[in-house]
Amino acid sequence: MQVPADRIDKLTRLREAGIAPWPAGSSLPDRERIADLLERADPDAPDGERATATVAGRVASLRDHGNSLFVDLRDDSGRVQVFLRKKALGEERFTLLKEVLDLGDFLAARGELARTRMGETTVFADDVELLSKSLFAPPSEWYGLADVETRLRRRYADLIANPESFGRFRTRSAIVRDTRRFLEDRGFMEVETPMLHAIAGGAAARPFMTHHNTLHLDLHLRIAPELHLKRLLVGGYERVFEIGRNFRNEGLSPRHNPEFSMMEAYWAYARMDDWIESCEELVASLAADHGLHTRGDGEEAEELPRHQVVRGDHVIDFSRPFRRATYAELVREYADADVFDEASVREAAKRHGVEVAGRRLEQVVDDLFGHCVEPHLVDPTFVTHLPLALSPLSKASPDDPRVAERFELIVDGMELANAFSELNDPEDQLARFEAQVAERDPELPAEVDHDYVDALRYGMPPAAGIGIGIDRLVMLLTGAESIREVILFPLLRPRAAGAEDEEAPADAATSDEAAGASPDVAAG
RNA sequence: GGGGGUGUAACUCAGUUGGUAGAGUAACGGCCUUUUAAGCCGUGAGUCCUGGGUUCGAGUCCCAGCGCCCCCA
């Protein structure tokens, strides 16, 4: 994008007047956050007792009245009106300011906090200072920035223009903070395990590849931290967790970004049921504290109780206890199939249009679950007794060897959490790894993680672990329909940046090739 | 990978059957010292995503490509 000529002119005018467009800082003392000022100072105090304050922020609105000027300044705490008058600032300064000031500039202003005739709380400035000149106009405050592509490619513009976006990422931060606090309060220790893995295990997904030069070593970006966190249980820590990024080399969708954030926690001497309790407590409290409880907007806005969260046109009820149902029950209810009967599963798959050819039975079952069951689970539901074949790291249920002591928490059709009693039998684990490798499925590890098996051979206490998808949690609680609304900089095909420079030669090469290949294009 | 949608001024969007490219906001000039989507008068602003084609004439129709969105696999 080109800098408009009028802004270049303004830079020149500023420099001629000896004013730096981007000074190192402000010379006005005691800058206060706008919200703090509005809380501290009384604009209705009698003359002589009113507070004097310095505020600074981005110019969000300009209303020119000739010999005076109203400016709305916005900082990250709020917004306040500043009144600039020729008489208070002096003719020369006032005139220059009016000439060069644009929406989007950063300004500091110092003056008395009082009320205008119209009742607006206002800083009556007797000193102002340009803190940073903007060269591009900000997106329209009134219309916001609606173009999805621009919003994602230029998130900064989205954050300037769209208060919902600005607020949503603050909510995300608060959710992560409170999740961390919840675990710390219960004696969990936060750790950091490697992102670069020689063997990408702990989940079923295609990994990203990378390479370490000096070791001549091919590495994968981790698809899950699970196997390292359990090594720490072997090492003797009893409660560990990690909040961080996982990478899966798969498609993009409103629910999938190639890099996404997970919280994983491992708890020695606990079982799946302990995580049901804790997970429910955590999710319900996050929903109450950070969920979107307002339905509709403007005059028709309706405030819902704190256990109800609005998402799109429906409401999710997070009141405890959450629904509990077994996997087999749900497949029976919604897909009319018997999970443990191959003929029944294949028939149901056909009936519901689920692909069967070339897929393992448990994959077909899982697809059936995803297609027929998940979309119906709107209020939080703990799905228990998942097939053991889908749970290669999980202990079998003592009551039924076909199913795992495992649950998934489904909310609004999305898998939000996954937890199980951890398999700590090294020989069983080795056999399951070997079976995975034998499948030669590109989504499964190509190699057995023998070091992990060895770790189990040292002895891992009985334990239960959980993973919670942070992005999806934020989506659910903030009403976001797409994962891109909760990831600051989601992956997009690169464009613009650099394209302007590289476009020309690239185009020339392509057209040369085309011309060389078929000189008589017009005839065809 | 397949299907559908979409791309017009800095922003939000119109654009009829194919006939000189439009509005509001923002910008620029003017008036106004209590406005708040300030107001009034005036001005400038475009690679209509890109490249072909049809046509006397294409933002509009056709073909190909690109980005983005959605659905499916």
Coordinates of N, CA, C and O (backbone and C1' of nucleotides) in Angstrom, one line a residue, chain A residues 34 38 43-44 50 63 70-73 79-83 112-124, chain B residues 34-37:
Chain A
I34 N -6.9 6.1 30.8 CA -8.2 6.8 30.8 C -9.2 6.3 31.8 O -9.8 7.1 32.5
L38 N -10.9 8.5 34.8 CA -12.4 8.6 35.0 C -12.9 8.1 36.3 O -13.8 8.7 36.9
P43 N -15.5 15.1 37.4 CA -15.7 16.2 36.5 C -16.6 17.3 37.0 O -16.7 18.4 36.5
D44 N -17.4 16.9 38.0 CA -18.4 17.9 38.6 C -17.9 18.6 39.8 O -18.7 19.4 40.4
R50 N -11.0 20.9 40.6 CA -11.0 19.8 39.6 C -9.6 19.3 39.3 O -8.6 20.0 39.4
R63 N -13.7 16.3 15.7 CA -14.8 17.2 15.3 C -14.3 18.6 15.3 O -14.0 19.2 16.4
F70 N -12.8 19.1 18.9 CA -13.0 17.9 19.8 C -12.3 16.7 19.3 O -12.4 16.4 18.1
V71 N -11.6 16.1 20.2 CA -10.8 14.9 19.8 C -11.2 13.8 20.8 O -11.2 14.0 22.0
D72 N -11.6 12.6 20.3 CA -11.7 11.5 21.2 C -10.5 10.7 21.2 O -10.0 10.3 20.2
L73 N -9.9 10.5 22.4 CA -8.7 9.7 22.5 C -9.1 8.4 23.1 O -9.9 8.2 24.0
R79 N -11.9 5.5 26.7 CA -12.0 6.6 25.7 C -12.5 7.8 26.5 O -13.3 7.8 27.4
V80 N -11.9 8.9 26.1 CA -12.3 10.2 26.7 C -12.2 11.3 25.6 O -11.4 11.3 24.7
Q81 N -13.1 12.3 25.8 CA -13.1 13.4 24.9 C -12.1 14.5 25.4 O -12.0 14.7 26.6
V82 N -11.4 15.0 24.4 CA -10.4 16.1 24.7 C -10.9 17.3 23.9 O -11.2 17.2 22.8
F83 N -10.9 18.5 24.6 CA -11.3 19.7 24.0 C -10.1 20.6 23.8 O -9.4 21.0 24.7
E112 N -7.6 20.1 32.5 CA -8.5 19.9 33.6 C -9.6 19.0 33.2 O -10.1 19.1 32.1
L113 N -10.0 18.1 34.0 CA -11.1 17.2 33.7 C -12.4 17.9 34.2 O -12.6 18.1 35.4
A114 N -13.3 18.1 33.2 CA -14.6 18.8 33.6 C -15.6 18.3 32.6 O -15.4 17.4 31.9
R115 N -16.8 19.0 32.7 CA -17.9 18.5 31.9 C -18.2 19.6 30.9 O -18.2 20.8 31.2
T116 N -18.6 19.2 29.7 CA -19.0 20.2 28.7 C -20.5 20.6 28.9 O -21.1 20.0 29.7
R117 N -20.9 21.6 28.1 CA -22.3 22.0 28.2 C -23.3 20.8 27.9 O -24.3 20.7 28.5
M118 N -22.8 19.9 27.1 CA -23.6 18.8 26.7 C -23.5 17.6 27.7 O -24.1 16.6 27.6
G119 N -22.7 17.9 28.7 CA -22.6 16.9 29.8 C -21.5 15.8 29.6 O -21.4 14.9 30.4
E120 N -20.7 16.0 28.6 CA -19.6 15.0 28.3 C -18.4 15.3 29.2 O -17.9 16.4 29.2
T121 N -17.9 14.2 29.8 CA -16.7 14.3 30.6 C -15.5 14.5 29.6 O -15.4 13.8 28.7
T122 N -14.8 15.6 29.9 CA -13.8 16.1 28.9 C -12.6 16.6 29.5 O -12.6 17.3 30.6
V123 N -11.4 16.3 28.9 CA -10.2 16.9 29.3 C -10.1 18.3 28.5 O -10.0 18.3 27.3
F124 N -10.1 19.4 29.2 CA -10.0 20.7 28.6 C -8.5 21.0 28.5 O -7.8 21.4 29.4
Chain B
rU34 P -19.2 26.9 20.8 O5' -19.2 25.5 21.5 C5' -19.0 24.3 20.8 C4' -19.5 23.1 21.6 C3' -20.9 23.3 22.2 O3' -21.6 22.1 22.2 C1' -19.4 23.0 24.0
rU35 P -23.1 21.9 21.6 O5' -22.8 20.8 20.5 C5' -22.4 21.1 19.2 C4' -21.4 20.1 18.7 C3' -21.9 18.7 18.8 O3' -22.7 18.3 17.8 C1' -19.6 19.0 19.5
rU36 P -23.8 17.1 18.1 O5' -23.0 15.8 18.4 C5' -22.3 15.2 17.3 C4' -21.4 14.1 17.8 C3' -22.1 13.0 18.6 O3' -22.5 12.0 17.6 C1' -20.2 13.7 19.8
rA37 P -23.7 11.0 17.8 O5' -23.2 9.8 16.8 C5' -22.0 9.2 17.0 C4' -21.2 9.2 15.7 C3' -21.2 10.6 15.0 O3' -19.9 10.7 14.3 C1' -22.0 8.9 13.5

